CSV table of N, CA and C in Angstrom, one decimal:
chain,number,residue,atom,x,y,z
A,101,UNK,N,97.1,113.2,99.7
A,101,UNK,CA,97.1,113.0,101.1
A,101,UNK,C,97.9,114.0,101.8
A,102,UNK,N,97.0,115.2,102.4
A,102,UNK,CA,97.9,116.1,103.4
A,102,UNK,C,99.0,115.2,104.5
A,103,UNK,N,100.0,115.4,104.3
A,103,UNK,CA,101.0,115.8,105.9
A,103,UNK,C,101.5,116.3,106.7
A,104,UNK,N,101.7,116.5,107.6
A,104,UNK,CA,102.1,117.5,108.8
A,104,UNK,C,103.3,118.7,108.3
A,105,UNK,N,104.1,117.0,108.0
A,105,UNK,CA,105.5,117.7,107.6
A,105,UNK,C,105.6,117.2,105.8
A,106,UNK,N,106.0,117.8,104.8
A,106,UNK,CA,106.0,117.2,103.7
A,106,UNK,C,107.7,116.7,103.5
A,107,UNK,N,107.5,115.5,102.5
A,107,UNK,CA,108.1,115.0,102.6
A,107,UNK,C,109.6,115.0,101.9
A,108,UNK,N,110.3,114.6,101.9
A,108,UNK,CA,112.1,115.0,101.3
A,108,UNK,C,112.9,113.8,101.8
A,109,UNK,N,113.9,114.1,100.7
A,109,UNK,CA,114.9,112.6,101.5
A,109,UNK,C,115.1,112.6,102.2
A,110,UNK,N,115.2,113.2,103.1
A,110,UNK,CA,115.5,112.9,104.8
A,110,UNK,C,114.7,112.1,105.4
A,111,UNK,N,113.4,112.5,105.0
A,111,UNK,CA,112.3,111.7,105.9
A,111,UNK,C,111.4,110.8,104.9
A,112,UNK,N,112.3,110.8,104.2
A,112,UNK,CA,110.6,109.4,103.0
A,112,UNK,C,111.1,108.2,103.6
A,113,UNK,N,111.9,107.7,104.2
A,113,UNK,CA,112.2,106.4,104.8
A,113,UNK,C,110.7,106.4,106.0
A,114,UNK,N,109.7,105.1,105.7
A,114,UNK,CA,108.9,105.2,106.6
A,114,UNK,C,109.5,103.8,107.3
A,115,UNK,N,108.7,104.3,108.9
A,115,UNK,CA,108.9,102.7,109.7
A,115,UNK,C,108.0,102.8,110.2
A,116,UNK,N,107.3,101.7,110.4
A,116,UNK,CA,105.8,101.2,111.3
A,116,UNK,C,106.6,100.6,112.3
A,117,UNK,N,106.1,101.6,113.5
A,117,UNK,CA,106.8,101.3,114.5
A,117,UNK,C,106.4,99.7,115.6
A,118,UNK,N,104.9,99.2,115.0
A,118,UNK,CA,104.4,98.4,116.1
A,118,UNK,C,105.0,97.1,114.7
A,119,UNK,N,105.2,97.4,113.6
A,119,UNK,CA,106.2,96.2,112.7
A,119,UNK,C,107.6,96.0,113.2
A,120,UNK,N,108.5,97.6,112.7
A,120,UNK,CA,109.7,97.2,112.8
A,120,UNK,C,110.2,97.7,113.9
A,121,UNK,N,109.6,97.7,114.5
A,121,UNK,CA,110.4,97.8,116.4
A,121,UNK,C,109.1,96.9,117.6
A,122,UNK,N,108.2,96.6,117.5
A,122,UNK,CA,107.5,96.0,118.6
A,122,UNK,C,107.0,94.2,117.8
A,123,UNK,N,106.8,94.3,116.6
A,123,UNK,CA,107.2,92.8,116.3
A,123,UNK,C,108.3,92.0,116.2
A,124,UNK,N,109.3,93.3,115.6
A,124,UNK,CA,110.6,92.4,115.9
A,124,UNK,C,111.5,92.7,117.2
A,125,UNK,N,110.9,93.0,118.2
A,125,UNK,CA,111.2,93.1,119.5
A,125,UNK,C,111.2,92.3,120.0
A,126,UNK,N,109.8,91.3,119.8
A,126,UNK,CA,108.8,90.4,120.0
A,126,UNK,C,109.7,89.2,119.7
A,127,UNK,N,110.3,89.2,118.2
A,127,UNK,CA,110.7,88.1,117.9
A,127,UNK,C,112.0,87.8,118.3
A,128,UNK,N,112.9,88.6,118.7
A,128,UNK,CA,114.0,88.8,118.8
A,128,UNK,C,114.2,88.3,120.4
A,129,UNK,N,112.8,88.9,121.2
A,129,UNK,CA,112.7,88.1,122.8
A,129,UNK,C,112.4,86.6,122.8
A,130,UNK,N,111.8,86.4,121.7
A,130,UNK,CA,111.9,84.9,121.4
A,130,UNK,C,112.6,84.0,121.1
A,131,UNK,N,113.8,84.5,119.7
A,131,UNK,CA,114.7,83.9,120.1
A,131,UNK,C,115.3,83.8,120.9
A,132,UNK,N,116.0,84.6,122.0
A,132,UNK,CA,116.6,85.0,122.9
A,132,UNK,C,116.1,83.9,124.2
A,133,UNK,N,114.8,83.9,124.3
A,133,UNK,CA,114.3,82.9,125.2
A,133,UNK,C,114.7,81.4,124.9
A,134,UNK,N,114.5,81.5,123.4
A,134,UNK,CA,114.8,80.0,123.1
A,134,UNK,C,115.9,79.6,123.1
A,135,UNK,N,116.9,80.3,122.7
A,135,UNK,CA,118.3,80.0,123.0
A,135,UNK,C,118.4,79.5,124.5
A,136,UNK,N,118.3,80.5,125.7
A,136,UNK,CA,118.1,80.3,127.4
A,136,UNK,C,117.4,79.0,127.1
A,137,UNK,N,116.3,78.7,126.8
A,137,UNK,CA,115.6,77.2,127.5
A,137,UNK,C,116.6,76.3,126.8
A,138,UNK,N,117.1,76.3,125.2
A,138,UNK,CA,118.0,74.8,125.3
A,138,UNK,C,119.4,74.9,125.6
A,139,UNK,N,119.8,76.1,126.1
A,139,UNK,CA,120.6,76.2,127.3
A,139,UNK,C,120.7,75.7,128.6
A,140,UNK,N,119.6,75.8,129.3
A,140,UNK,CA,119.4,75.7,130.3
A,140,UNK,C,118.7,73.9,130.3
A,141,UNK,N,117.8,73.4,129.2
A,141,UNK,CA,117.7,72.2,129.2
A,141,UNK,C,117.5,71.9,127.9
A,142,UNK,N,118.4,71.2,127.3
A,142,UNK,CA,118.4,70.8,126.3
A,142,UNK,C,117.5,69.4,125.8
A,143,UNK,N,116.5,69.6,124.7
A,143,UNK,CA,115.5,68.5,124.4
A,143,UNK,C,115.3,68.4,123.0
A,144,UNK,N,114.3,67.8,122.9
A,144,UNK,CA,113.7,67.8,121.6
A,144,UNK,C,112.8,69.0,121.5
A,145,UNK,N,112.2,69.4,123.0
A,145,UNK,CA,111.5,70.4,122.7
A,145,UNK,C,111.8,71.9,122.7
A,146,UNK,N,113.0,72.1,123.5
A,146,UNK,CA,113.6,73.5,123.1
A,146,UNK,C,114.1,73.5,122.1
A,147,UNK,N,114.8,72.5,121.3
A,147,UNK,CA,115.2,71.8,119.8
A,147,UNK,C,114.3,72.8,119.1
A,148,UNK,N,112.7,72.2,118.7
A,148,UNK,CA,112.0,72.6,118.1
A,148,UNK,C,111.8,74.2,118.2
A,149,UNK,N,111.2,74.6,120.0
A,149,UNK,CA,111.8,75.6,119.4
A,149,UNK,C,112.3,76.7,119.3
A,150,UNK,N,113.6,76.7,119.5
A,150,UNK,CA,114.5,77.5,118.8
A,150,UNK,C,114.5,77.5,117.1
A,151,UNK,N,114.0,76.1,116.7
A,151,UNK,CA,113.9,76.3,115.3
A,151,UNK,C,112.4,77.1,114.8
A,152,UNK,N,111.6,77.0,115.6
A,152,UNK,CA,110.5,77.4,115.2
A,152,UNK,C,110.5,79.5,115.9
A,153,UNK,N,111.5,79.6,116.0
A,153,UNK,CA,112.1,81.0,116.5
A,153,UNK,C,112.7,81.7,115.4
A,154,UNK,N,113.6,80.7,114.6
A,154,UNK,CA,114.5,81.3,114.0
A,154,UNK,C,113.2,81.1,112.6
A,155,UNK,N,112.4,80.1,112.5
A,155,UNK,CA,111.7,80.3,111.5
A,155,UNK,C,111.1,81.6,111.5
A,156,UNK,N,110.6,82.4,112.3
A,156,UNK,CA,109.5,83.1,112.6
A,156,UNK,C,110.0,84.3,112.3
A,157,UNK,N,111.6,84.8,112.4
A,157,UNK,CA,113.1,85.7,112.1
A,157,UNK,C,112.7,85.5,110.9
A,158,UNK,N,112.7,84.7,110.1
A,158,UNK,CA,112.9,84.2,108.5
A,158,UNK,C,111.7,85.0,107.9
A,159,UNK,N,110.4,84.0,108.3
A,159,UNK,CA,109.3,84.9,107.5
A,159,UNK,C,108.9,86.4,107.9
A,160,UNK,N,109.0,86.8,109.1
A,160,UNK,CA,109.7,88.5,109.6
A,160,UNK,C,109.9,89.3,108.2
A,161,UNK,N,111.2,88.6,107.7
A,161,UNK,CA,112.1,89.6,107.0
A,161,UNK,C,112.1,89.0,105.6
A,162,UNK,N,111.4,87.9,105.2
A,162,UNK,CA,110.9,87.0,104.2
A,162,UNK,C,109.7,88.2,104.0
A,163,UNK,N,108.8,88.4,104.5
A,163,UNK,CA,107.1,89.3,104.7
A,163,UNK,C,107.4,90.7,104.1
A,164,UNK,N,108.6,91.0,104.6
A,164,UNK,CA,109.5,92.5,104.5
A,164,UNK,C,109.6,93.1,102.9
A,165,UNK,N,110.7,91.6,102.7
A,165,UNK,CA,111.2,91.6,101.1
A,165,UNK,C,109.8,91.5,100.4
A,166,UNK,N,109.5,90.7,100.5
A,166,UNK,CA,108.5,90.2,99.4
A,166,UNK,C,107.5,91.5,98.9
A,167,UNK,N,106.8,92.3,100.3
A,167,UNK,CA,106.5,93.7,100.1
A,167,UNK,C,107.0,94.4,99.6
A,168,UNK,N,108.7,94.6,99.8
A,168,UNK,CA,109.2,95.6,98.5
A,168,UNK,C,109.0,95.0,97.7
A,169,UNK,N,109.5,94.1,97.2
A,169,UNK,CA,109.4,93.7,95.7
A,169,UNK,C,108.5,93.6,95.3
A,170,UNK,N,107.7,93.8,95.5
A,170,UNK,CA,106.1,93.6,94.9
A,170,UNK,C,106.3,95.5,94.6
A,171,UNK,N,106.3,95.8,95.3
A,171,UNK,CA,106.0,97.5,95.6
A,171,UNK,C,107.0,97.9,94.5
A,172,UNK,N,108.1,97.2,94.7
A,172,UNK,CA,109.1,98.0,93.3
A,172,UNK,C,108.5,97.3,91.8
A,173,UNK,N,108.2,96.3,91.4
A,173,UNK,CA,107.7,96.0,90.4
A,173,UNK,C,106.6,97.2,89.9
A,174,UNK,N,105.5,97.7,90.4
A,174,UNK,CA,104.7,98.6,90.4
A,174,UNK,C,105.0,99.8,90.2
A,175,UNK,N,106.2,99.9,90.8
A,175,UNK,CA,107.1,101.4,90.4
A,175,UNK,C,107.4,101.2,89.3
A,176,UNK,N,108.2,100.4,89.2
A,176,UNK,CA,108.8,99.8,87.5
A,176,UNK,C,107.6,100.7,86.5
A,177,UNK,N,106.5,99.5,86.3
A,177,UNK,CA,105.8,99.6,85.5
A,177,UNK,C,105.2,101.4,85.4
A,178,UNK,N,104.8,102.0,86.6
A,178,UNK,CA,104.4,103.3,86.8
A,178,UNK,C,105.0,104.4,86.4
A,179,UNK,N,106.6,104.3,86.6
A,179,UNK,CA,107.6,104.8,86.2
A,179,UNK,C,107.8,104.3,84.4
A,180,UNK,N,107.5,103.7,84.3
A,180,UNK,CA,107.5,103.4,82.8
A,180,UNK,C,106.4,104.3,82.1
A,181,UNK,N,105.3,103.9,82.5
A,181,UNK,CA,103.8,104.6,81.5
A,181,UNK,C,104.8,106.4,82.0
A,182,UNK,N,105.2,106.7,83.1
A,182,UNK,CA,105.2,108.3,83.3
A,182,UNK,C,106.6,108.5,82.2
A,183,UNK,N,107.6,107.8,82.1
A,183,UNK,CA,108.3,108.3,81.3
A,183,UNK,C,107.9,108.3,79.8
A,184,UNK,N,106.7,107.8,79.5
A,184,UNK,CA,106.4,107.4,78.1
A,184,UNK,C,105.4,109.1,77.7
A,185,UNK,N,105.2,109.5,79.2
A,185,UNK,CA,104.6,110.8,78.9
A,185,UNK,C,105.4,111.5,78.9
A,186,UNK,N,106.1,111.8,79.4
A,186,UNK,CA,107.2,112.6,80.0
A,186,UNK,C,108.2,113.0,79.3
A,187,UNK,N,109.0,111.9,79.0
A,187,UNK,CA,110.2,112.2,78.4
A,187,UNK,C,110.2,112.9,77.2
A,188,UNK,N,111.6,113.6,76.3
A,188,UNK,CA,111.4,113.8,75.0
A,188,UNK,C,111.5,112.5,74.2
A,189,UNK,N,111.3,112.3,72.7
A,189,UNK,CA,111.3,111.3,72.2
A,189,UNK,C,112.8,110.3,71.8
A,190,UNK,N,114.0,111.1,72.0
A,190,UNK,CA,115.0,110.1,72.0
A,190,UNK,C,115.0,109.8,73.0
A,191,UNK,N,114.5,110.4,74.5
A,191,UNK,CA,115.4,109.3,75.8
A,191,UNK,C,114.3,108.3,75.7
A,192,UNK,N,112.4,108.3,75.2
A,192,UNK,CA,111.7,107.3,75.3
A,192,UNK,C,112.0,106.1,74.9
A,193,UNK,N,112.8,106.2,73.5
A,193,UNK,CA,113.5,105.1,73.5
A,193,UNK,C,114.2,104.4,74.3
A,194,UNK,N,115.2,105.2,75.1
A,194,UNK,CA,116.0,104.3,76.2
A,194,UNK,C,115.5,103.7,77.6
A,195,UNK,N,113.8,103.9,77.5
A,195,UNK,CA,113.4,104.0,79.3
A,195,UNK,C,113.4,102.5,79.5
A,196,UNK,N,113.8,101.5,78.4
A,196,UNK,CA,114.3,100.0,79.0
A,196,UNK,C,115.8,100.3,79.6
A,197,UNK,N,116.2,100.7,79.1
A,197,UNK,CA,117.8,101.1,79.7
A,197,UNK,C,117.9,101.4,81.5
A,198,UNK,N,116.7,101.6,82.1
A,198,UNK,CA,117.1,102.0,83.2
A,198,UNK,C,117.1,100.7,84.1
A,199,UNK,N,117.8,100.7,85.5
A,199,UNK,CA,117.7,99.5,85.9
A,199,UNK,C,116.2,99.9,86.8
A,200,UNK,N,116.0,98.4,87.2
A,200,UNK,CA,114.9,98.4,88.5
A,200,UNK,C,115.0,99.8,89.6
A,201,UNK,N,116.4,99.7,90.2
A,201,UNK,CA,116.7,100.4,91.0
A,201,UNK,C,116.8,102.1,90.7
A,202,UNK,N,117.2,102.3,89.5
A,202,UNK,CA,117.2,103.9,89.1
A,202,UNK,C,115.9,104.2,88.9
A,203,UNK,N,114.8,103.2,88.1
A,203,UNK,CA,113.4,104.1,88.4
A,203,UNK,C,112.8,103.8,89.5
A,204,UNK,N,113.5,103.2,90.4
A,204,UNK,CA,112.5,103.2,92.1
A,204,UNK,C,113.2,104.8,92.7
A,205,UNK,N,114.3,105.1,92.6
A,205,UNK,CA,114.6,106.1,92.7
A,205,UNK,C,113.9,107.5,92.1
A,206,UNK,N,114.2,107.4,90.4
A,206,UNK,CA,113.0,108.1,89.9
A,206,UNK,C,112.2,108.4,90.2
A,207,UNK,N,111.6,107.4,90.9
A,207,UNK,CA,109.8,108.0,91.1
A,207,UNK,C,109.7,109.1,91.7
A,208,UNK,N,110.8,109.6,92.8
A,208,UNK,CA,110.6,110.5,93.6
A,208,UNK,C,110.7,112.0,92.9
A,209,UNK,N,111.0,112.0,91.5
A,209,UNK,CA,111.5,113.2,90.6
A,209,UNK,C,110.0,113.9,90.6
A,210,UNK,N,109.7,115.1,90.2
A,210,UNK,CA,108.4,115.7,90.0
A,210,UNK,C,108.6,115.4,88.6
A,211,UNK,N,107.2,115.7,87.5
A,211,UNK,CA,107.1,115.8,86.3
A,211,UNK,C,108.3,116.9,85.6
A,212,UNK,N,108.6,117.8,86.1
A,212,UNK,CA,109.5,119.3,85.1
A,212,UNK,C,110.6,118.4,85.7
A,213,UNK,N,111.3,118.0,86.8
A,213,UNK,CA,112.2,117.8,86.9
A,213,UNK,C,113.1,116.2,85.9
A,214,UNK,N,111.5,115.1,86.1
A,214,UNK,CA,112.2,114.1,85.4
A,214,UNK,C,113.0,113.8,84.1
A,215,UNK,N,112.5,114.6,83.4
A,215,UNK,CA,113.1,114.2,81.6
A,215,UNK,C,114.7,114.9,82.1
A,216,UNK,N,115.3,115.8,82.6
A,216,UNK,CA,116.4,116.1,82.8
A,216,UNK,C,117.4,115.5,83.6
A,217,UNK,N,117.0,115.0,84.7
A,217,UNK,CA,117.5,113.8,85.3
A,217,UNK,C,117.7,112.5,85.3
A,218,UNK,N,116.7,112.3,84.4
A,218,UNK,CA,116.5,110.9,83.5
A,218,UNK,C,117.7,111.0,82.5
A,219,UNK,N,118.1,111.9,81.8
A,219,UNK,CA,119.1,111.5,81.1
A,219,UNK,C,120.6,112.1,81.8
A,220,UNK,N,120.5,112.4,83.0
A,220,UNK,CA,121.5,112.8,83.4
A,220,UNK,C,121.8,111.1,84.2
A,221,UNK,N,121.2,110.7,84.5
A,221,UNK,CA,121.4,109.1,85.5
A,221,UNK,C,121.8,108.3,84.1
A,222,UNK,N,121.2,108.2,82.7
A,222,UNK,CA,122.0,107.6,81.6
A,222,UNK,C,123.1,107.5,80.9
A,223,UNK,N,123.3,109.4,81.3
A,223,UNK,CA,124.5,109.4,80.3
A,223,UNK,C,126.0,109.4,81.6
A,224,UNK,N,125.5,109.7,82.5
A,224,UNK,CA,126.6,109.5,83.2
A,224,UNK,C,126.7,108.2,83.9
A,225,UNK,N,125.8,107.2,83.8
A,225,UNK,CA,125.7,105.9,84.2
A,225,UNK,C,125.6,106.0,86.0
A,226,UNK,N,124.5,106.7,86.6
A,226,UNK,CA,124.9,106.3,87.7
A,226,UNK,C,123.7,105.4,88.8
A,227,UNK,N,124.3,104.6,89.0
A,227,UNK,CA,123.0,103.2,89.4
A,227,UNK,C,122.6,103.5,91.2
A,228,UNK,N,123.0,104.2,91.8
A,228,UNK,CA,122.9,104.3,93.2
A,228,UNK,C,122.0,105.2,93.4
A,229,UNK,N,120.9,104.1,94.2
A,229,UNK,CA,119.8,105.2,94.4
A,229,UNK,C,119.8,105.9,95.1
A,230,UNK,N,120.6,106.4,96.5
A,230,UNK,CA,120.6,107.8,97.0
A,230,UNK,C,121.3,108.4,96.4
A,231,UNK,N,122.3,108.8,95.5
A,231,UNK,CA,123.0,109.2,94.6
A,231,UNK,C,122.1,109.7,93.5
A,232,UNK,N,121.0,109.1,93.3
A,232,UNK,CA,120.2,109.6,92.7
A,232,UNK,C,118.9,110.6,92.9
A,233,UNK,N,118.9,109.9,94.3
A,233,UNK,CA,117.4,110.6,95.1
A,233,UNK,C,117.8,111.8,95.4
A,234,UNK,N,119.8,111.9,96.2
A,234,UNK,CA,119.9,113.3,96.7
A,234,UNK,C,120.2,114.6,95.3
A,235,UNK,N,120.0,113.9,94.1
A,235,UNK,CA,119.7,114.6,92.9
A,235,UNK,C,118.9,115.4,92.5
A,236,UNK,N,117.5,115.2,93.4
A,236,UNK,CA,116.3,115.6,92.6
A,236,UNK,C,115.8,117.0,94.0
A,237,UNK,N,115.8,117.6,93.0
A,237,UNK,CA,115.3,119.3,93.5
A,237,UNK,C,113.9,119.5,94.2
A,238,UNK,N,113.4,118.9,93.2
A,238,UNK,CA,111.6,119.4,93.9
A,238,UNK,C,111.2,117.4,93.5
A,239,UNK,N,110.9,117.4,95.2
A,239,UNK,CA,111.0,116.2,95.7
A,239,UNK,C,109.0,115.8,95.0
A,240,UNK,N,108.8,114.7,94.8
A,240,UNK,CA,107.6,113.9,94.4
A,240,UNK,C,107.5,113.3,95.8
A,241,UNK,N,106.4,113.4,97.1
A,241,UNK,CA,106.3,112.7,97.8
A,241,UNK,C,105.7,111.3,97.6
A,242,UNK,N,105.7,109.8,98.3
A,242,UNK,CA,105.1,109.3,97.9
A,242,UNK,C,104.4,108.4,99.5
A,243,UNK,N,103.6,109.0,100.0
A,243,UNK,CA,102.8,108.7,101.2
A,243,UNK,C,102.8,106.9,101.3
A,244,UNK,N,102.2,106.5,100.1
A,244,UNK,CA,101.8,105.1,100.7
A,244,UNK,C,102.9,104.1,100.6
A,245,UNK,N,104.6,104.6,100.1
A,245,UNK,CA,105.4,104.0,100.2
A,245,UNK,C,105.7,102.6,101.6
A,246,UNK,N,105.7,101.3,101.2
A,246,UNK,CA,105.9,100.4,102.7
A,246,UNK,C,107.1,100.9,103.1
């Protein structure tokens, strides 16, 4: 997938702007409203919803998570089959050793670069994924990232 600008840590953070700025604009005017109405008259029905405001906040960022985590599970597994190509054969043994979070980071390594950085995140134990991302030299874009 061509892009305009290719991509690097600076800019792999994507935002869908009509999600996370015009839905949760949306929702955020809603609660906001709903607070004002059982402010201004308190019932059963501003009751409801204000709660049915704050539910709507919940599944928002409930919809959010659940998308990463789905999306990192798949990295897991992806980053798994690539280090089973990749690596030399003692670090293949360790590629359970890494957590969730160091091969979501990984992913972003190119093929020459991973097997060297792979065992530089093991042997020096380090778990933080920008710590890890601002690591990697020749960046692996990943377009369809949520």
């Amino acid at each position: 997938m061509a892009q305009a600008v290719p991509q690097t840590y600076e800019n792999h953070v994507r935002i869908i702007p009509v999600f996370h700025m015009g839905l949760f604009g949306i929702l955020l005017l809603n609660l906001g409203w709903s607070v004002y109405r059982l402010y201004r008259a308190f019932s059963f029905e501003t009751v409801v919803g204000l709660l049915l405001a704050i539910g709507l906040l919940i599944l928002f960022f409930c919809a959010r998570i659940f998308a990463l985590r789905v999306q990192d599970r798949v990295i897991r597994l992806e980053m798994r089959l690539r280090m089973e190509k990749l690596l030399p054969a003692d670090l293949q043994l360790r590629i359970l050793e890494f957590t969730p979070s160091q091969l979501v980071a990984l992913r972003f390594a190119s093929d020459a670069e991973l097997p060297e950085l792979a065992r530089r995140v093991l042997t020096e134990k380090i778990e933080d994924r920008k710590t890890i991302k601002k690591m990697i030299k020749q960046w692996n874009p990943d377009y369809l990232r949520a």
